[in-house]
PDB file of C-alpha atoms in Angstrom:
ATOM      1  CA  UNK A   1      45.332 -25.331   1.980  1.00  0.00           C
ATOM      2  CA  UNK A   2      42.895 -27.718  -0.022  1.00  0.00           C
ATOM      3  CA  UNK A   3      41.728 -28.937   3.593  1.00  0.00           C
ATOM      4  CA  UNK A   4      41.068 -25.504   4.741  1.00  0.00           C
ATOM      5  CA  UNK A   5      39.173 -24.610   1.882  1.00  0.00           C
ATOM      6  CA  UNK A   6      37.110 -27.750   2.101  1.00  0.00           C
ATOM      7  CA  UNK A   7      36.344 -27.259   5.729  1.00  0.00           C
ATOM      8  CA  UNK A   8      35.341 -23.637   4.907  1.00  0.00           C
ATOM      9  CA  UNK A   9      32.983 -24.759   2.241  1.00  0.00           C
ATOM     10  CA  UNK A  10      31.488 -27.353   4.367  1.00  0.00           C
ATOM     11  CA  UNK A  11      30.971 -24.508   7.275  1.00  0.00           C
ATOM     12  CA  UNK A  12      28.780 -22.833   5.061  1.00  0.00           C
ATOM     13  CA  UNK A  13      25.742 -25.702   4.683  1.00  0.00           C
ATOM     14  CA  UNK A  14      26.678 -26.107   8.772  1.00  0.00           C
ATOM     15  CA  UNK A  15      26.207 -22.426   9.527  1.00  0.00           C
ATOM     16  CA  UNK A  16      22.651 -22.476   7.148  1.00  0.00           C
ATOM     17  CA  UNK A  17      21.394 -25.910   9.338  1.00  0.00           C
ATOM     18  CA  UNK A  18      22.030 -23.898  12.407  1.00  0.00           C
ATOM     19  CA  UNK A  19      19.819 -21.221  10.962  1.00  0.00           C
ATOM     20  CA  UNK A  20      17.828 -23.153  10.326  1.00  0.00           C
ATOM     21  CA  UNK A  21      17.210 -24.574  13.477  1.00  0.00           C
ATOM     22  CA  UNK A  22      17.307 -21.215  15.407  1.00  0.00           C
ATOM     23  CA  UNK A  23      14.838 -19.902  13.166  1.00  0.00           C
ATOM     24  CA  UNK A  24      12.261 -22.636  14.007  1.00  0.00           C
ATOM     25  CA  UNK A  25      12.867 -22.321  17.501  1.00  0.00           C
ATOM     26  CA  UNK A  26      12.012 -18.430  16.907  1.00  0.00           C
ATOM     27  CA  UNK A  27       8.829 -19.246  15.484  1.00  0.00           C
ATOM     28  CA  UNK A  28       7.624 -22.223  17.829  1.00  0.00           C
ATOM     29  CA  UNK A  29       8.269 -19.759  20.467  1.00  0.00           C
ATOM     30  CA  UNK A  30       6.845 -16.792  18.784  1.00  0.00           C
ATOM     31  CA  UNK A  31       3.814 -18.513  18.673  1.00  0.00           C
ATOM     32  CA  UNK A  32       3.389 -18.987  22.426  1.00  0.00           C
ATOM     33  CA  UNK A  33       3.777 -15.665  22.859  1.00  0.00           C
ATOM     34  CA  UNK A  34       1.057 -14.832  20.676  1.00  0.00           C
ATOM     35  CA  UNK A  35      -1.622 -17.125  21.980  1.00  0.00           C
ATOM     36  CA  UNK A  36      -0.379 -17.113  25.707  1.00  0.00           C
ATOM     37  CA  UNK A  37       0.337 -13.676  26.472  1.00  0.00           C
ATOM     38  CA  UNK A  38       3.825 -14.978  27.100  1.00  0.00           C
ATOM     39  CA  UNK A  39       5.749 -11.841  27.615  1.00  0.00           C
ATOM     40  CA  UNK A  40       9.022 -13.997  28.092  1.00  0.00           C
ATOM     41  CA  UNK A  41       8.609 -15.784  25.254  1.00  0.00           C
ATOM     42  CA  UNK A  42       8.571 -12.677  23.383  1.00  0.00           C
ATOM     43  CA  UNK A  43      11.454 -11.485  24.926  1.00  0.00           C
ATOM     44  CA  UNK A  44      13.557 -14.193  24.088  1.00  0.00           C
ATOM     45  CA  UNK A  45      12.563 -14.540  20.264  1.00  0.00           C
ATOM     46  CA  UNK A  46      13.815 -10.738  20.223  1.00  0.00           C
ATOM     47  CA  UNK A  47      16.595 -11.109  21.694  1.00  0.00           C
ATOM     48  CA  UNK A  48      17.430 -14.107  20.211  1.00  0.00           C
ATOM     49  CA  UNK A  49      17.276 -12.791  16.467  1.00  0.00           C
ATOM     50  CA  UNK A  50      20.714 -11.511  17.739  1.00  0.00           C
ATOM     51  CA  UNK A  51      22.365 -15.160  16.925  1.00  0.00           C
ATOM     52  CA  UNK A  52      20.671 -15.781  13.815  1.00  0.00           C
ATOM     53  CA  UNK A  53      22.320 -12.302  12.943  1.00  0.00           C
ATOM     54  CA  UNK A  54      25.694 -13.184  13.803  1.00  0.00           C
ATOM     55  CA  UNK A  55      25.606 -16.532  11.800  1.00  0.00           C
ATOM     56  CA  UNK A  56      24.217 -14.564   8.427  1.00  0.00           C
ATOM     57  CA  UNK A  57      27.543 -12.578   9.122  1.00  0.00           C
ATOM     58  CA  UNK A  58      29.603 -15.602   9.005  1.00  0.00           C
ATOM     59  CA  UNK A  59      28.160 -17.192   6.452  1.00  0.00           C
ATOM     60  CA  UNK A  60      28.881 -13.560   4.440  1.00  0.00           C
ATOM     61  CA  UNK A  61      31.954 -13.551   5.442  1.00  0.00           C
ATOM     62  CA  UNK A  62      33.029 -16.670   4.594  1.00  0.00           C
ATOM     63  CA  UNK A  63      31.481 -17.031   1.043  1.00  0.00           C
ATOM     64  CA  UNK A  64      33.247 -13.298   0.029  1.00  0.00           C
ATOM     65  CA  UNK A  65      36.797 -14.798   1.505  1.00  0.00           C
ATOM     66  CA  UNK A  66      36.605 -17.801  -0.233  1.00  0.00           C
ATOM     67  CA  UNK A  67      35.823 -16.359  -3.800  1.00  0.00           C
ATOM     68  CA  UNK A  68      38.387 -13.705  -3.272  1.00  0.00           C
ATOM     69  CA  UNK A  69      41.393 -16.232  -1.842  1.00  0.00           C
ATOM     70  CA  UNK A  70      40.319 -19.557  -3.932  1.00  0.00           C
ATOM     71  CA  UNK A  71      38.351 -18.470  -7.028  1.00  0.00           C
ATOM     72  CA  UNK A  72      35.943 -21.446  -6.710  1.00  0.00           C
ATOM     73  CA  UNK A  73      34.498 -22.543 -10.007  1.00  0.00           C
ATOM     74  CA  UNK A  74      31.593 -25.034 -11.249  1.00  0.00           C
ATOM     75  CA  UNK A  75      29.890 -26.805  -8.563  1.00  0.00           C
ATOM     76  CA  UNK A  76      31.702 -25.099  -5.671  1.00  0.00           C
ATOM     77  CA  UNK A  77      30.749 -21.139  -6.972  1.00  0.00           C
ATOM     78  CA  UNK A  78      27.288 -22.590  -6.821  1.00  0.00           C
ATOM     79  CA  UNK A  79      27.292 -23.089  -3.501  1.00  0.00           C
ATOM     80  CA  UNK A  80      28.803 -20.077  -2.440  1.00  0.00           C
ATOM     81  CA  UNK A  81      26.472 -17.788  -4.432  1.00  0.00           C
ATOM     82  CA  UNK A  82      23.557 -19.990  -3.163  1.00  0.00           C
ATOM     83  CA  UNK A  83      24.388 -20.395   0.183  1.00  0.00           C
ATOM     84  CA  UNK A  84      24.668 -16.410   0.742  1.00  0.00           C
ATOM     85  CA  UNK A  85      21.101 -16.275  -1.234  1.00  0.00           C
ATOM     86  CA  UNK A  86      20.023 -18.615   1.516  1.00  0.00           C
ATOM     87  CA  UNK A  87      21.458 -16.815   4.490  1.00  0.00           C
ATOM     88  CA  UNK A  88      19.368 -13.921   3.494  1.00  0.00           C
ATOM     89  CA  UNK A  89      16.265 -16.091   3.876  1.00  0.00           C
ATOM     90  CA  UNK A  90      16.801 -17.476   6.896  1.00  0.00           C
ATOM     91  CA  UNK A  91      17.914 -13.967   8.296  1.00  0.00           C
ATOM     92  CA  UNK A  92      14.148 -12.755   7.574  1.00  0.00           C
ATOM     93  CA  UNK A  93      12.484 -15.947   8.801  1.00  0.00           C
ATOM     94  CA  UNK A  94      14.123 -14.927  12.137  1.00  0.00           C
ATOM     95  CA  UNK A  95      13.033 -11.145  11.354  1.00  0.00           C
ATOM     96  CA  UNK A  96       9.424 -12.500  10.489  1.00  0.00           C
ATOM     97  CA  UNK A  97       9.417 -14.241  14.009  1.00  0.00           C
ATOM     98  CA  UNK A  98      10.326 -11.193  15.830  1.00  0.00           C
ATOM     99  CA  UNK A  99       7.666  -9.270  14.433  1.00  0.00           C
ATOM    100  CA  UNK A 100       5.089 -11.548  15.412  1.00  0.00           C
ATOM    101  CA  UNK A 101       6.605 -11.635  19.422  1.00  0.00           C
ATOM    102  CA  UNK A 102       6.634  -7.541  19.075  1.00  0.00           C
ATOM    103  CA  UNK A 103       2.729  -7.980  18.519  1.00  0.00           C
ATOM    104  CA  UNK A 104       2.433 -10.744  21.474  1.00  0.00           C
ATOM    105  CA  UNK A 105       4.509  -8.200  23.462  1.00  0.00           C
ATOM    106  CA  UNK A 106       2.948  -4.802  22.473  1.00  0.00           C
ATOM    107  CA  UNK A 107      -0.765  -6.706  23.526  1.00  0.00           C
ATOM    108  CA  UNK A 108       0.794  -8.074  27.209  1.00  0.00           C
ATOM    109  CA  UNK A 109      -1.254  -8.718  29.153  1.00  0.00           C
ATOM    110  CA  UNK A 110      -4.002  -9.361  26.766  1.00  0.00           C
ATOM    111  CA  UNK A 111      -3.277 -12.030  23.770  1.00  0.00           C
ATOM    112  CA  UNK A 112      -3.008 -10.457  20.676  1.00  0.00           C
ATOM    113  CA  UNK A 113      -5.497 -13.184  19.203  1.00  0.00           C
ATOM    114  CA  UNK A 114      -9.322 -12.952  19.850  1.00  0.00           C
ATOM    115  CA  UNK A 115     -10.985 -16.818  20.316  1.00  0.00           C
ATOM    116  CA  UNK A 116     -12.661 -17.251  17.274  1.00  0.00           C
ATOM    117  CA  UNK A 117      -9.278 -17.423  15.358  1.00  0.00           C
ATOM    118  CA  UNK A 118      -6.883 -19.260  17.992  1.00  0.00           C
ATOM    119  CA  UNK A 119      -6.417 -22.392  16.334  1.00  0.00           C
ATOM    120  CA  UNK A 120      -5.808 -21.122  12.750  1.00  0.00           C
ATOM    121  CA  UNK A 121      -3.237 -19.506  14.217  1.00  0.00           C
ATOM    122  CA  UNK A 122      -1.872 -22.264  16.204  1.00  0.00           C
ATOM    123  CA  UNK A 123      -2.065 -24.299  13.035  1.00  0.00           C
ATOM    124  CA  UNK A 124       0.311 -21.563  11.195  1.00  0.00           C
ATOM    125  CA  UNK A 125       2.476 -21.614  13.515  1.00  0.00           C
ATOM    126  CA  UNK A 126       2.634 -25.520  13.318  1.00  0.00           C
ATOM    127  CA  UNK A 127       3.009 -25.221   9.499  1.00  0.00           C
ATOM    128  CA  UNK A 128       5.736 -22.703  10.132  1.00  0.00           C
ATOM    129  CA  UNK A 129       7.853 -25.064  11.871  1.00  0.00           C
ATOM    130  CA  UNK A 130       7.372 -27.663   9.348  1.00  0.00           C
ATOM    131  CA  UNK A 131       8.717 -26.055   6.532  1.00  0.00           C
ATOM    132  CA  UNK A 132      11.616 -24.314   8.486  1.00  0.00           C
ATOM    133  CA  UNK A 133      11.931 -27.940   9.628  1.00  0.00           C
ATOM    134  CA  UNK A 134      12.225 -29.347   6.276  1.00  0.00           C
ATOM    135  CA  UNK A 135      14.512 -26.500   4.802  1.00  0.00           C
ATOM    136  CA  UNK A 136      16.833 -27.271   7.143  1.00  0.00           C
ATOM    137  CA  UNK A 137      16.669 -31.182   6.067  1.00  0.00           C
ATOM    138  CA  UNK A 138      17.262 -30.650   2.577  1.00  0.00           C
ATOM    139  CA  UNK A 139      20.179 -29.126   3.350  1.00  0.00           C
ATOM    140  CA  UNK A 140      21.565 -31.351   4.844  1.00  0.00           C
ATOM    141  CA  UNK A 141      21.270 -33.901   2.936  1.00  0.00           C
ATOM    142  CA  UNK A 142      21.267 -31.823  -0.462  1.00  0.00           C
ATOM    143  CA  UNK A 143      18.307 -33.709  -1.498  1.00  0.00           C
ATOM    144  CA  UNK A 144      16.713 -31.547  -4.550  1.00  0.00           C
ATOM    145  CA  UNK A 145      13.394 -34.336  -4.488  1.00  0.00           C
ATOM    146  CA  UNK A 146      12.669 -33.165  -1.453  1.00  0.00           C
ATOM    147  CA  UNK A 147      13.264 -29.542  -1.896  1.00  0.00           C
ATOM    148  CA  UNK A 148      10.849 -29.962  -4.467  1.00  0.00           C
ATOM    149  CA  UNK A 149       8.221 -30.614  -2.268  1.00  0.00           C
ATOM    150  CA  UNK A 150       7.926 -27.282  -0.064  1.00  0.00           C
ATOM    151  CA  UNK A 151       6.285 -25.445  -2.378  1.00  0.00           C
ATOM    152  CA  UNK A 152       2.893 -27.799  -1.913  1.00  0.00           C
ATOM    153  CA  UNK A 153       3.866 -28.081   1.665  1.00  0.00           C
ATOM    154  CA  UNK A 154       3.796 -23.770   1.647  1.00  0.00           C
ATOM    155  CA  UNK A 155       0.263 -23.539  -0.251  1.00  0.00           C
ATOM    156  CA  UNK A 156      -1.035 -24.504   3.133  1.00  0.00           C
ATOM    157  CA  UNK A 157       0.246 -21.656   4.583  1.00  0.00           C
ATOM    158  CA  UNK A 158      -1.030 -19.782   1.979  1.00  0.00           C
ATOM    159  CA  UNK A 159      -4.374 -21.314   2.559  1.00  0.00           C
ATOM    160  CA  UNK A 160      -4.475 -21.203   6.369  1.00  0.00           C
ATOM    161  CA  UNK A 161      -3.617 -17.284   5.571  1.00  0.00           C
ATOM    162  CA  UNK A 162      -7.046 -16.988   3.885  1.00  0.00           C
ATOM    163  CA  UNK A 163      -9.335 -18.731   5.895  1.00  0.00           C
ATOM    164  CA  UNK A 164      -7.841 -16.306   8.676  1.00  0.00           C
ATOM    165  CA  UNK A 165      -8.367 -12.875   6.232  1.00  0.00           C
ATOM    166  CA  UNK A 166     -12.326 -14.289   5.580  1.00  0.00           C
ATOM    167  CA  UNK A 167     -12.809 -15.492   9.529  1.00  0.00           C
ATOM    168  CA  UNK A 168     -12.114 -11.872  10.339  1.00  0.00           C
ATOM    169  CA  UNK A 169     -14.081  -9.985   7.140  1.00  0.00           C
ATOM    170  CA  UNK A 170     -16.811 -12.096   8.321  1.00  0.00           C
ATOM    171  CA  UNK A 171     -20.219 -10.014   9.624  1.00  0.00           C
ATOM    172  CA  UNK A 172     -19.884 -12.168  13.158  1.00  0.00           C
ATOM    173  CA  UNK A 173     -16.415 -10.258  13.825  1.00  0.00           C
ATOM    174  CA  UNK A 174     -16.586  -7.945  16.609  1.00  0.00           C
ATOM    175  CA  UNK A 175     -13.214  -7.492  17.708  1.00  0.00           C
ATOM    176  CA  UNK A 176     -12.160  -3.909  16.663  1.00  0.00           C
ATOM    177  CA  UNK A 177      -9.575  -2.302  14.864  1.00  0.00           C
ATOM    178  CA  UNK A 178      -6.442  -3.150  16.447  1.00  0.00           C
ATOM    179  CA  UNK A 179      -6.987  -6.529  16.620  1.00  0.00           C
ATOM    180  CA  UNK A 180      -8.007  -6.617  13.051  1.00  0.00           C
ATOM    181  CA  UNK A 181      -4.912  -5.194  11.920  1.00  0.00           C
ATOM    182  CA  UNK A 182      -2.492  -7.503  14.628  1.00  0.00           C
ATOM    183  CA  UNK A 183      -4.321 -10.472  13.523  1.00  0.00           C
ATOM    184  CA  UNK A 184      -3.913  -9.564   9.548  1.00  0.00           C
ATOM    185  CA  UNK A 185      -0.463  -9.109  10.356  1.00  0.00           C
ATOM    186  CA  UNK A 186       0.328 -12.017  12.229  1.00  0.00           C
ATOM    187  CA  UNK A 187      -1.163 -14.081   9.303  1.00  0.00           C
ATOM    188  CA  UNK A 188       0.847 -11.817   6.587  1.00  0.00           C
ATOM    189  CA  UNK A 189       4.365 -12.507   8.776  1.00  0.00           C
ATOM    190  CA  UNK A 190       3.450 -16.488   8.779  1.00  0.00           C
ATOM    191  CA  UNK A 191       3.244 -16.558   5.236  1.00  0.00           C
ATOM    192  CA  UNK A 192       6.156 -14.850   4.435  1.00  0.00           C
ATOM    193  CA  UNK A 193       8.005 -17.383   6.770  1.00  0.00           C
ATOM    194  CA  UNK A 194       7.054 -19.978   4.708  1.00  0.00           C
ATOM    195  CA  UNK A 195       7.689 -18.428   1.750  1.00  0.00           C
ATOM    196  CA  UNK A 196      11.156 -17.836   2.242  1.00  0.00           C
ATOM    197  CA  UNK A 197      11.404 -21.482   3.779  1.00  0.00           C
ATOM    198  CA  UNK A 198      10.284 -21.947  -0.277  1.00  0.00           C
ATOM    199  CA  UNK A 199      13.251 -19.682  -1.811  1.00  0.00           C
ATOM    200  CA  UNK A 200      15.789 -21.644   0.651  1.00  0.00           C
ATOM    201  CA  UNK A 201      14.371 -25.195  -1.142  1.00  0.00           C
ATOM    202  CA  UNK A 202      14.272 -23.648  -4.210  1.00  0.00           C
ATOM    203  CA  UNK A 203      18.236 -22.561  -3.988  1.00  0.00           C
ATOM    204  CA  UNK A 204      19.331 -25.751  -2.899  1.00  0.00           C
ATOM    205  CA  UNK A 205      17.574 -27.353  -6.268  1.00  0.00           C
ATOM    206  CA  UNK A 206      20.185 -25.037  -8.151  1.00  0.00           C
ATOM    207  CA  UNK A 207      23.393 -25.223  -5.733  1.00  0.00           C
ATOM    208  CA  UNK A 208      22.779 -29.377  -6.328  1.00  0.00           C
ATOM    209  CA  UNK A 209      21.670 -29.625  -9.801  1.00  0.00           C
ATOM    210  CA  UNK A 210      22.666 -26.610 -11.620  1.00  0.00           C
ATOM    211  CA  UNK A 211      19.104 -25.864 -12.590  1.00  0.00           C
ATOM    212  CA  UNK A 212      16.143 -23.650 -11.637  1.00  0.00           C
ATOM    213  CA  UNK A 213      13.491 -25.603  -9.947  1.00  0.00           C
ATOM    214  CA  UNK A 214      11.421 -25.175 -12.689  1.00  0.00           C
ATOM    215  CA  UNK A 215      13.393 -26.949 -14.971  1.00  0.00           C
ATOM    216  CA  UNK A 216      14.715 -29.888 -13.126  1.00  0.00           C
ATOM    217  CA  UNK A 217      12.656 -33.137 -13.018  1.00  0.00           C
ATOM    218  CA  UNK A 218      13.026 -35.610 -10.255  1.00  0.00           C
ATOM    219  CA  UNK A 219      14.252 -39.222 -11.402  1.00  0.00           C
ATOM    220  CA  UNK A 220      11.380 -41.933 -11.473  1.00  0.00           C
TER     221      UNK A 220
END
């Protein structure tokens, strides 16, 4: 029974890697769809999102079946309680990524991104995978140092989000309304990706250490 309940516990971190993964694949290929009119691209991030789905499901599932058949305490409820907070972020990372292939699609055959702001766009979507990337990583290896360092690794985003909001306020912009408003929300979708890449980190700190992030120091 011990096994089983180890094996079940252990599902849980695999089931949030997988995410993980899927998630970033989402994005990379959300992306392409936005700056190469990729209409199957887009398809398959939307469709996709169905997997990512199914796995916050299990990972549900299995966290409410454990507490209710094994009564997990210390370390162990930690995880649990964590690991469904961090299904719920990776479930709207893969959300996030469908929006942004439902703009790609909705502007087919057109790109939904004028020129001038291509490669800040590119270079969200790069950033995107990175953190995704990383989330996954500390995960696996339940390294709380390393969680520690997606927050910096998100101000990027955050950064690459405003140089996008004053390319298009600028006087020069001549692109019209609707591609204002796809390109403000393509940059407002990236930066909630990486956000929630941040809350992921950020629960891992506490399923390893006990404490909020902003109490734990790292050892010298």
């Amino acid at each position: 029974m011990r096994d089983t309940y180890h094996e079940d516990l252990d599902s849980l971190s695999e089931r949030l890697i997988e995410m993980t993964r899927l998630a970033r694949h989402a994005v990379a290929r959300a992306t392409t769809a936005l700056l190469d009119s990729d209409l199957d691209a887009a398809q398959e991030v939307i469709s996709g999102d169905e997997r990512i789905n199914r796995l916050d499901q299990e990972v549900e599932e299995t966290a409410f079946s454990l507490m209710a058949r094994q009564q997990p305490v210390a370390s162990d409820l930690r995880t649990i309680i964590t690991s469904l907070y961090m299904r719920g972020d990776l479930e709207r990372m893969g959300d996030h990524a469908v929006h942004l292939a439902k703009i790609a699609r909705r502007r087919h055959p057109d790109s939904a991104i004028p020129e001038p702001v291509r490669s800040i766009v590119l270079e969200m979507g790069h950033q995107a995978e990175m953190l995704v990337t990383k989330a996954g990583e500390v995960i696996r290896h339940r390294d709380p140092d390393t969680a520690l360092e997606l927050d910096e690794d998100d101000d990027r985003m955050d950064r690459l989000r405003r140089k996008l909001l004053q390319r298009i306020l600028a006087p020069g912009w001549e692109y019209g309304v609707e591609a204002t408003m796809d390109v403000t929300l393509v940059g407002r979708f990236y930066e909630r990706f990486g956000d929630h890449a941040v809350h992921v980190a950020d629960n891992l700190v506490y399923m390893v250490t006990g404490e909020r992030r902003e109490d734990y120091e790292p050892e010298s």
